[in-house]
Tab-separated table of C-alpha atoms in Angstrom:
chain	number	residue	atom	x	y	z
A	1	UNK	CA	-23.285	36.650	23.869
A	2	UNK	CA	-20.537	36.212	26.162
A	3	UNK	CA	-19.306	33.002	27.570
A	4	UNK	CA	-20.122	32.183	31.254
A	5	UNK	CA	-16.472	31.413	33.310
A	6	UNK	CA	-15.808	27.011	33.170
A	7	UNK	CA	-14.951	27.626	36.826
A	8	UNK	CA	-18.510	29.494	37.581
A	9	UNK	CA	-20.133	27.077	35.316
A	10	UNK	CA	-19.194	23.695	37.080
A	11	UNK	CA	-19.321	25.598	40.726
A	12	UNK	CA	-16.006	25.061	42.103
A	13	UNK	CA	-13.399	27.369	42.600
A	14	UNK	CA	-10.236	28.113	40.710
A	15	UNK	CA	-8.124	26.301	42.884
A	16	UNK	CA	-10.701	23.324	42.556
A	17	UNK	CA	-8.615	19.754	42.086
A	18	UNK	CA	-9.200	16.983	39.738
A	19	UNK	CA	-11.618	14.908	41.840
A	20	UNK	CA	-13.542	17.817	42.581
A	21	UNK	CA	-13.980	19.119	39.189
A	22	UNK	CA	-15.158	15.485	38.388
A	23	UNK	CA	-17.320	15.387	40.542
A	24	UNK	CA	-19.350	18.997	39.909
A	25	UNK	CA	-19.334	17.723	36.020
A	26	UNK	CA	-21.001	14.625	37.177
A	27	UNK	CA	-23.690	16.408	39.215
A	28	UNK	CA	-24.359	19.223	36.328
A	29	UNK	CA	-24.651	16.539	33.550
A	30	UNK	CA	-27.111	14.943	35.682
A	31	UNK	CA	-28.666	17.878	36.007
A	32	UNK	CA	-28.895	18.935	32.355
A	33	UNK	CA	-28.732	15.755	30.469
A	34	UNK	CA	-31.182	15.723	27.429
A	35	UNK	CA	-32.611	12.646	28.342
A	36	UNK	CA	-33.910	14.364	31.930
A	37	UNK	CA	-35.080	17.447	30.043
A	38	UNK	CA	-36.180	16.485	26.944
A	39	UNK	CA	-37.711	18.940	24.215
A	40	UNK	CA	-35.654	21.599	26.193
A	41	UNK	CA	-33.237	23.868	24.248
A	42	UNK	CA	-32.084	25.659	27.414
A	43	UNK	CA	-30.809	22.713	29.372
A	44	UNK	CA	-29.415	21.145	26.205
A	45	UNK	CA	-27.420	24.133	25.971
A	46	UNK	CA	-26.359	24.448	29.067
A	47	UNK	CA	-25.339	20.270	28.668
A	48	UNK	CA	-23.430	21.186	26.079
A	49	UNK	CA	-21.529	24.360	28.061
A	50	UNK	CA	-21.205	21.596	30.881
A	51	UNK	CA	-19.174	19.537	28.695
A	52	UNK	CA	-17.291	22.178	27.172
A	53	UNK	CA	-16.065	23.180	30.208
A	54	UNK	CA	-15.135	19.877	31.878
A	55	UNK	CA	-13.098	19.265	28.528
A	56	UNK	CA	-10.560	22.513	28.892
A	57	UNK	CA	-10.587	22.216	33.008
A	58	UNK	CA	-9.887	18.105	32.971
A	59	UNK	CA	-6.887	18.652	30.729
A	60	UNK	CA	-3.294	20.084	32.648
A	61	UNK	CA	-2.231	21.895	29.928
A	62	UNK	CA	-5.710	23.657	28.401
A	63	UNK	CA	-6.286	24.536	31.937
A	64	UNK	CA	-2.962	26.225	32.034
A	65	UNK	CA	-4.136	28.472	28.977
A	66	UNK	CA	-7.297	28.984	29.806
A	67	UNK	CA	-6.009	30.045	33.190
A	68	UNK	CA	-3.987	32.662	31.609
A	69	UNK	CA	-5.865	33.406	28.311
A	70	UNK	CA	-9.545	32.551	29.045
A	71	UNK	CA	-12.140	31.971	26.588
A	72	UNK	CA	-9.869	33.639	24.002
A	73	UNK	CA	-7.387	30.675	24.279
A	74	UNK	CA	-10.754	28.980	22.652
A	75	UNK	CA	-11.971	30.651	19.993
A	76	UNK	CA	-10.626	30.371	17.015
A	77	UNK	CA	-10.866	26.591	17.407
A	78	UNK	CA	-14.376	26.893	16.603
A	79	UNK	CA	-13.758	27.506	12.701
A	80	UNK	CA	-12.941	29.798	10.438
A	81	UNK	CA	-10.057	31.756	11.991
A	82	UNK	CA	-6.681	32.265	10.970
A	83	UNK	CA	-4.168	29.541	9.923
A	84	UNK	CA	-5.123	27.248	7.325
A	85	UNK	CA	-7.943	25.029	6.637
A	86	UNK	CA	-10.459	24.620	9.493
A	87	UNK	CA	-8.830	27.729	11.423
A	88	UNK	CA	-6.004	26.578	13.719
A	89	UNK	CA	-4.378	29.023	16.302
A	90	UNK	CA	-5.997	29.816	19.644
A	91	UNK	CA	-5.610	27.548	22.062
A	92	UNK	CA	-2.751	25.525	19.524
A	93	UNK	CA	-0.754	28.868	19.528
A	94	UNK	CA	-0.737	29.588	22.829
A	95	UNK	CA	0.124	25.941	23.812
A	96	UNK	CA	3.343	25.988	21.804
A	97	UNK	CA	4.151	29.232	23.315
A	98	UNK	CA	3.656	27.783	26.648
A	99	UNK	CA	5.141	24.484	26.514
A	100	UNK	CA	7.145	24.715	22.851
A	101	UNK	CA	9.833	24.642	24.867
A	102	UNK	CA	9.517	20.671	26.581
A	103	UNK	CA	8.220	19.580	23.405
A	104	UNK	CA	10.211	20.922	20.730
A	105	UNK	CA	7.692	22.786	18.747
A	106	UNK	CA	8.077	26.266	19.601
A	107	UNK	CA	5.687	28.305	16.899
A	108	UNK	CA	4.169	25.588	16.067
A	109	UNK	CA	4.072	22.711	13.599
A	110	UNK	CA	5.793	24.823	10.097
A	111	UNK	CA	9.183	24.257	9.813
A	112	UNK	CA	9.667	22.051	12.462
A	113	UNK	CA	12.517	19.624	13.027
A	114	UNK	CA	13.650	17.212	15.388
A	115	UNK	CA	16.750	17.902	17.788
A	116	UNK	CA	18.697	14.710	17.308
A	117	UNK	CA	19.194	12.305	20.892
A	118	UNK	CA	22.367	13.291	22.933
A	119	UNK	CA	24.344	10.018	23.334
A	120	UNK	CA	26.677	8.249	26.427
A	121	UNK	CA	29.783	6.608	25.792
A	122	UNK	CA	31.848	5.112	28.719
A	123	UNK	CA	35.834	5.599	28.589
A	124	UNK	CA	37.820	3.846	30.942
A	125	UNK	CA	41.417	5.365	31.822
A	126	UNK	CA	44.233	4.689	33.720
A	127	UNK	CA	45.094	6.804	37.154
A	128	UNK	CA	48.336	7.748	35.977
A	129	UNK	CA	46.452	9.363	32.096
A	130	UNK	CA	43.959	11.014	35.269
A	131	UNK	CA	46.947	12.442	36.771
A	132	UNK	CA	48.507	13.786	33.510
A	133	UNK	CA	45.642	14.243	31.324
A	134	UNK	CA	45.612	13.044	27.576
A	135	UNK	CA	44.423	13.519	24.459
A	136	UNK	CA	42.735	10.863	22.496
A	137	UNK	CA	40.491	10.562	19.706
A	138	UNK	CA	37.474	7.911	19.891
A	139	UNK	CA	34.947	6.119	17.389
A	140	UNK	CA	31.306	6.730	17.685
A	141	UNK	CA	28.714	4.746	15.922
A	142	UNK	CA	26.011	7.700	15.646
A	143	UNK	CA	23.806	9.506	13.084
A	144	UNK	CA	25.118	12.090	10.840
A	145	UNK	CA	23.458	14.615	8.411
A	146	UNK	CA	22.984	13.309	4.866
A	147	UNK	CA	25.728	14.445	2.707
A	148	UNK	CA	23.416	13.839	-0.223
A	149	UNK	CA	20.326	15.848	0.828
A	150	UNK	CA	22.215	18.066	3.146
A	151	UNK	CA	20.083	16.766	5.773
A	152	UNK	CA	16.153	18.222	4.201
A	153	UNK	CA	15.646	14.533	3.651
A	154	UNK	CA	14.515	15.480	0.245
A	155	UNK	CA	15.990	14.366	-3.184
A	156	UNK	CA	18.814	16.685	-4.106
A	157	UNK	CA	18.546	18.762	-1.566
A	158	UNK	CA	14.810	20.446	-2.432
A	159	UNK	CA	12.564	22.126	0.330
A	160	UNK	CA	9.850	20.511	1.969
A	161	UNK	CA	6.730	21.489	0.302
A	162	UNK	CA	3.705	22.312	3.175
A	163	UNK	CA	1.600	19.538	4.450
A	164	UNK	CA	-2.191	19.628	2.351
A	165	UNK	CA	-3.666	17.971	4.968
A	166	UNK	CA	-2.678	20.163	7.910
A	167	UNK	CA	-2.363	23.255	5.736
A	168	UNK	CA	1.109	23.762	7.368
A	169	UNK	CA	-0.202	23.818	11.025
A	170	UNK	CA	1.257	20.341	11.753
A	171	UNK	CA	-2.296	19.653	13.417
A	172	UNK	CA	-6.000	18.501	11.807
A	173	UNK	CA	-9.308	18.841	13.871
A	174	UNK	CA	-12.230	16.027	14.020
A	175	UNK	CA	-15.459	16.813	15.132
A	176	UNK	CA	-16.904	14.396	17.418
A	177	UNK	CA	-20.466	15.148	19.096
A	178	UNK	CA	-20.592	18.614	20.807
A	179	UNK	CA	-16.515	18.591	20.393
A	180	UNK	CA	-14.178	19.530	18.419
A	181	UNK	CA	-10.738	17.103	18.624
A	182	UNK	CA	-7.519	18.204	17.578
A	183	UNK	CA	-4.527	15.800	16.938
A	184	UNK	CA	-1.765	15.158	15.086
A	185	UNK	CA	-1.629	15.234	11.516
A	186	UNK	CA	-1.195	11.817	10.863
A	187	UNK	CA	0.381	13.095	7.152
A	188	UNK	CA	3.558	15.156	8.415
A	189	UNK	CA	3.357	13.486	11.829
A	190	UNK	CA	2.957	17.143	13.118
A	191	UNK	CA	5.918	19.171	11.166
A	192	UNK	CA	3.651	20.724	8.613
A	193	UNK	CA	5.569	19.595	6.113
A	194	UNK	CA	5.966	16.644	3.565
A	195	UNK	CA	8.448	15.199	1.058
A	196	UNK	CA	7.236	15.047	-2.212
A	197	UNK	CA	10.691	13.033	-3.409
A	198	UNK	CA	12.748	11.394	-0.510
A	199	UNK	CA	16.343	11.299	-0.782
A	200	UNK	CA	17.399	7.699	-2.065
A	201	UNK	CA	20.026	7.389	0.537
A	202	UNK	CA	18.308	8.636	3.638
A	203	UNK	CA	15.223	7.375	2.590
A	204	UNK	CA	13.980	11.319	3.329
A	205	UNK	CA	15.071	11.341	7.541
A	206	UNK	CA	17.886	13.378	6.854
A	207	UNK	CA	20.302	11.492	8.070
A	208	UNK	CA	22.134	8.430	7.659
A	209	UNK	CA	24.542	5.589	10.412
A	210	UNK	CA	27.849	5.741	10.060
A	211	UNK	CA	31.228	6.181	12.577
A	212	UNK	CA	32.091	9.527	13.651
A	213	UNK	CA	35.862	9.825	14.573
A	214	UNK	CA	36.358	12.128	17.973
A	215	UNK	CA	39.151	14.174	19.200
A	216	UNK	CA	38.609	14.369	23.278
A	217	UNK	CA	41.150	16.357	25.986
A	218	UNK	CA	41.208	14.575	29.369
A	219	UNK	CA	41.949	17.284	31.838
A	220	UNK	CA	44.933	16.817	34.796
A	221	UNK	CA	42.681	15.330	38.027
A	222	UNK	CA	39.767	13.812	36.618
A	223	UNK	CA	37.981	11.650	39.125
A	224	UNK	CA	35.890	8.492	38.784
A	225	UNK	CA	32.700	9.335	37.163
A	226	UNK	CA	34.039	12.850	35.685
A	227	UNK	CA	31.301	13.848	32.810
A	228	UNK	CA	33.206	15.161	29.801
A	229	UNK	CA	30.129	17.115	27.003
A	230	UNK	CA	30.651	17.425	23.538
A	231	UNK	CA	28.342	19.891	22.467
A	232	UNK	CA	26.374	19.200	19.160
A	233	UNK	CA	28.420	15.637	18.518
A	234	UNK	CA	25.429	13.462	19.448
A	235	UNK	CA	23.068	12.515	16.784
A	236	UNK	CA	21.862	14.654	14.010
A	237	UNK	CA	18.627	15.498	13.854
A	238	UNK	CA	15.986	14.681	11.425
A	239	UNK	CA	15.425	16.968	8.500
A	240	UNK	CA	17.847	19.316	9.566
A	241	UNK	CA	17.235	19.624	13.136
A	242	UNK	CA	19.915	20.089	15.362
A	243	UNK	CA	22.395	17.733	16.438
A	244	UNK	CA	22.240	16.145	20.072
A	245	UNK	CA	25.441	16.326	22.529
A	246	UNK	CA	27.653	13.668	23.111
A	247	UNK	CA	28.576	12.673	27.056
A	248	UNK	CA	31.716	10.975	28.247
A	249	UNK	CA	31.419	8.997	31.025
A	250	UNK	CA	34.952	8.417	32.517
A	251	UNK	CA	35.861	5.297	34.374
A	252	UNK	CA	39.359	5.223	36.573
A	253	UNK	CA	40.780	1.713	36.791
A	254	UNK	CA	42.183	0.241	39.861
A	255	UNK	CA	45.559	0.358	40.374
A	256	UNK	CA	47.936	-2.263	41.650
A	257	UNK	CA	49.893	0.203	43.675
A	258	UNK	CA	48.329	3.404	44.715
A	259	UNK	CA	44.545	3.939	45.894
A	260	UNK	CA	43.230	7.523	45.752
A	261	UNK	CA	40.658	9.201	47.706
A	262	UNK	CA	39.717	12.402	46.544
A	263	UNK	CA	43.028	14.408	45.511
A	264	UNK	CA	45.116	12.019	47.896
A	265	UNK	CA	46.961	9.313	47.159
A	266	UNK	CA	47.335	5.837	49.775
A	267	UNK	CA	50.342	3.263	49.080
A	268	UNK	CA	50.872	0.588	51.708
A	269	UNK	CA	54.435	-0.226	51.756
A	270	UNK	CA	55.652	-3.373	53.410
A	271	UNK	CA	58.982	-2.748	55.535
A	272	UNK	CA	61.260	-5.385	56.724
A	273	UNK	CA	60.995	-6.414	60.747
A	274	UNK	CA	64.648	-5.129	61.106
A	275	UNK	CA	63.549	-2.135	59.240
A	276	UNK	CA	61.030	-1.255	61.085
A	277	UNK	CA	62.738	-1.972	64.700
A	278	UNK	CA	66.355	-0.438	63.969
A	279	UNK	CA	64.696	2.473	61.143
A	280	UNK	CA	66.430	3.661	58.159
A	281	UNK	CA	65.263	4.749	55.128
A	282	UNK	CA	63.769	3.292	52.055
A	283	UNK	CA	61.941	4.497	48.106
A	284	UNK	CA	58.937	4.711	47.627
A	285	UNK	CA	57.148	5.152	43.962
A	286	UNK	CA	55.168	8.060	43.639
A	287	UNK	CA	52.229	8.734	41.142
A	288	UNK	CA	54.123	11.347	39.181
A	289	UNK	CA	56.793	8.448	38.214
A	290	UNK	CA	59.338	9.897	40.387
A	291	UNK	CA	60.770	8.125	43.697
A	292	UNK	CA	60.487	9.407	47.131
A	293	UNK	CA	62.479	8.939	50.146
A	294	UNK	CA	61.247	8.418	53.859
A	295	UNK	CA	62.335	8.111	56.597
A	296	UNK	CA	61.611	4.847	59.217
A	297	UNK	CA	61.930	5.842	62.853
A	298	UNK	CA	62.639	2.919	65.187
A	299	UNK	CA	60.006	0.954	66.303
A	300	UNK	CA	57.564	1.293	63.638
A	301	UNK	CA	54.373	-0.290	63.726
A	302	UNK	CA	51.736	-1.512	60.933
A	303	UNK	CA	49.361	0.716	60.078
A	304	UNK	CA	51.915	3.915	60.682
A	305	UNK	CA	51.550	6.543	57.940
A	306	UNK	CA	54.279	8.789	56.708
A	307	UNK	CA	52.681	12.402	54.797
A	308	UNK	CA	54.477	13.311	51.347
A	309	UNK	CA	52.928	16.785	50.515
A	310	UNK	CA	52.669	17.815	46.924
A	311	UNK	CA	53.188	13.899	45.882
A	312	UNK	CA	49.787	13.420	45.837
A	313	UNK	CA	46.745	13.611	42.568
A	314	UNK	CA	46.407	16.994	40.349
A	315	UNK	CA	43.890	18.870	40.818
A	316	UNK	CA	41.165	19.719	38.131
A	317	UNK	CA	42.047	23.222	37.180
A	318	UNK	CA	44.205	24.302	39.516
A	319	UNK	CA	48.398	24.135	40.170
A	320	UNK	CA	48.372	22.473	43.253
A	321	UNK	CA	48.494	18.586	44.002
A	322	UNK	CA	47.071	16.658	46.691
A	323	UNK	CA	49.446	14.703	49.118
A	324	UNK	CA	50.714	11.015	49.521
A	325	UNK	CA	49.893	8.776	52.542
A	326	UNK	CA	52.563	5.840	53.080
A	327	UNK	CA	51.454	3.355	55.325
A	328	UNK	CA	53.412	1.091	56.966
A	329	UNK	CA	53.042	-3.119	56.242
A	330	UNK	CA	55.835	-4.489	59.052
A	331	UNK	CA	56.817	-7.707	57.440
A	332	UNK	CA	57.389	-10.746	59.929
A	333	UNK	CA	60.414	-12.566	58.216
A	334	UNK	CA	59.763	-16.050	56.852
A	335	UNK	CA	61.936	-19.194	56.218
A	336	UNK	CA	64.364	-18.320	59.260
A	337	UNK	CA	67.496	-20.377	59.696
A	338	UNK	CA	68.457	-22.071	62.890
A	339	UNK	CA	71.007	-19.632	63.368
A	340	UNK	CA	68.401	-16.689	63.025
A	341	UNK	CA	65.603	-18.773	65.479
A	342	UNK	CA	68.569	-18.897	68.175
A	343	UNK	CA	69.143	-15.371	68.133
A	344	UNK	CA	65.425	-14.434	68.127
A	345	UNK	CA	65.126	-16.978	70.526
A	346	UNK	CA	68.390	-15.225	72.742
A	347	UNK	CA	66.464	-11.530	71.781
A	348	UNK	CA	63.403	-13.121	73.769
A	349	UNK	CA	64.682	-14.170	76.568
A	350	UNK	CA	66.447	-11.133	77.406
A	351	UNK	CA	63.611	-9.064	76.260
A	352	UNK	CA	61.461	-6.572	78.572
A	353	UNK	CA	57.899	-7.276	77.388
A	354	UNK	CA	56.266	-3.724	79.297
A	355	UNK	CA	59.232	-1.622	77.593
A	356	UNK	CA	59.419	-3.145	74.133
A	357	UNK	CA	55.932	-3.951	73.563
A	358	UNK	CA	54.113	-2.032	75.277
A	359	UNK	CA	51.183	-2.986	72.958
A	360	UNK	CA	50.598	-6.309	73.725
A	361	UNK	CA	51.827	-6.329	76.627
A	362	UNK	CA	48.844	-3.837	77.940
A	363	UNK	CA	46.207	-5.491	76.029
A	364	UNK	CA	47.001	-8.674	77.589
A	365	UNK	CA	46.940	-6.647	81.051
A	366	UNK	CA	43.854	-5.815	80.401
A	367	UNK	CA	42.742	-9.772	79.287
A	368	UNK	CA	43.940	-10.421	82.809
A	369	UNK	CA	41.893	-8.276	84.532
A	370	UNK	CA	38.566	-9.241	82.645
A	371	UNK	CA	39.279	-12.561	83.969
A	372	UNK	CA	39.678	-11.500	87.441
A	373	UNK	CA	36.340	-9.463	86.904
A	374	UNK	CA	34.140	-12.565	85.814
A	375	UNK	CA	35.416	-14.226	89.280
A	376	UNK	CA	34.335	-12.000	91.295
């Protein structure tokens, strides 16, 4: 006799959401509940089809499968089918070959093995080793594959023997009421397998703690945060699983000369008053290591950048450099003689404020007339 469809059975649709699924099993329980219909088979049957169908359609992922599989997804669950003791497969098949890949457990619960946990570790370097690049080598405390069990876990290296309780399926079923419960084997802890004779140094994991020496290449123009992956130099996993990947986290220091913004490079130079009113020339450092020479044009003012191109960061693989901004710090000159003050003081006096500063003089010009505006 073939199975009436869960979706047909409760009355809602296949697009039907959680709360309305509820709700139909509510009302058809009602309905059919023993206790309202007592001494009849039919509505205990149907009770029990009720239940059986709010169970698969309740749950994300049996819904998924039955979705795609129907009743079939089902019935070898109810006994005696393929796969050891109690008939696993159905709807535990299908499930690992729909979600074996987020859990780990792709064909199921024989021979399984856990991928080991990818781990962080946070490198700070200096802008100058992100300019060149650098090799290095770094300590990791981590988890690494028994030597003494080659990472089974078991005592000299022997095979896992299969799991009696599971019968290999990683899985055992409970019957409770009108349904049948499937869980973890609480024996393997759902890898099908057991250790008759752990290793004595792993304790039968597969793996032991110890410090894992690292050779790492920096590449030329790293930036701030730059994610460096070692593949497969995380942890190993347990009973020979695979090993996890190891991700460097790179941290650029400040610098006490340059800043950097992207593949640029700022300095702010400070240039002396007479400098920056007469011009010349002076060095500047560049982050190479090399010097570079600008030229001052008279009547510099603060804040006035001069572009080096090329002088700036490398780029991450490529040949070509950012540039090198130069800004301009005029210095007012401190501890002045009295022979200095009386030729500033001579310099004033003769000076033409709307010629030779033209910037204060117009901002005050424009003081002036905000005054004059309030008056009105």
């Amino acid at each position: 006799m073939s199975k009436q469809d869960f979706y047909e059975l409760l009355g809602v649709s296949k697009d039907a959401g959680d709360s309305e699924i509820k709700s139909a099993y509510r009302k058809a329980a009602m309905k059919y509940h023993p206790d309202r219909n007592p001494d009849d088979e039919e509505a205990a049957q149907k009770f029990r089809e009720v239940n059986e169908a709010y169970e698969v359609l309740k749950d994300e992922q049996k819904r998924a499968a039955y979705d795609r599989y129907g009743h079939a997804a089902f019935d070898q669950m109810a006994g005696g089918g393929p796969g050891g003791p109690g008939g696993f497969g159905g709807f535990a098949d299908i499930f690992d070959e729909m979600f074996g890949d987020f859990t780990g457990r792709r064909g199921g619960g024989a021979g399984m093995s856990n991928r080991g946990s990818d781990l962080r570790y946070n490198m700070d370097i200096t802008l100058e080793e992100a300019f060149e690049g650098r090799k290095t080598t770094i300590r990791v405390p981590t988890s690494v594959s028994c030597e003494s069990c080659n990472g089974s876990g078991a005592e000299g290296g022997q095979a896992p023997v299969t799991c009696g309780s599971c019968g290999g399926a990683g899985r055992v079923r409970a019957q409770q009421g009108f349904f049948t419960i499937e869980r973890t084997c609480p024996t393997c802890h759902g890898s099908g397998h057991v250790i008759k004779d752990p290793c004595k140094k792993c304790g039968g994991s597969g793996r032991t703690h110890q410090e894992k020496t690292l050779s790492v290449t920096i590449p030329e123009g790293v930036e701030d945060g730059t994610r460096i992956r070692l593949s497969g130099e995380g942890e190993a996993g347990t009973r020979g699983g695979p090993p996890g990947d190891l991700y460097i986290f790179l941290s650029i220091q400040p610098h006490h000369l340059f800043h950097r913004e992207g593949a640029d490079i700022f300095c702010r130079v400070p240039i002396p008053m007479t400098t920056a009113t007469l011009g010349g020339s002076l060095e500047v450092p560049s982050v190479d290591g090399t010097r570079a020479r600008i030229t001052i044009p008279s009547g510099t003012q603060s804040g006035d950048q001069f572009r080096l191109r090329g002088k700036g960061m490398s780029m991450l693989r490529s040949e070509n450099r950012g540039d090198m901004f130069v800004e301009a710090q005029v210095e007012i000159p401190v501890n002045l003689t009295d022979k200095q003050k009386e030729l500033l003081e001579e310099f004033q006096s003769q000076a033409n404020e709307e010629k030779q500063n033209p910037a204060s003089s117009g901002f005050f010009n424009k003081v002036k007339e905000f005054w004059e505006d309030l008056k009105e």
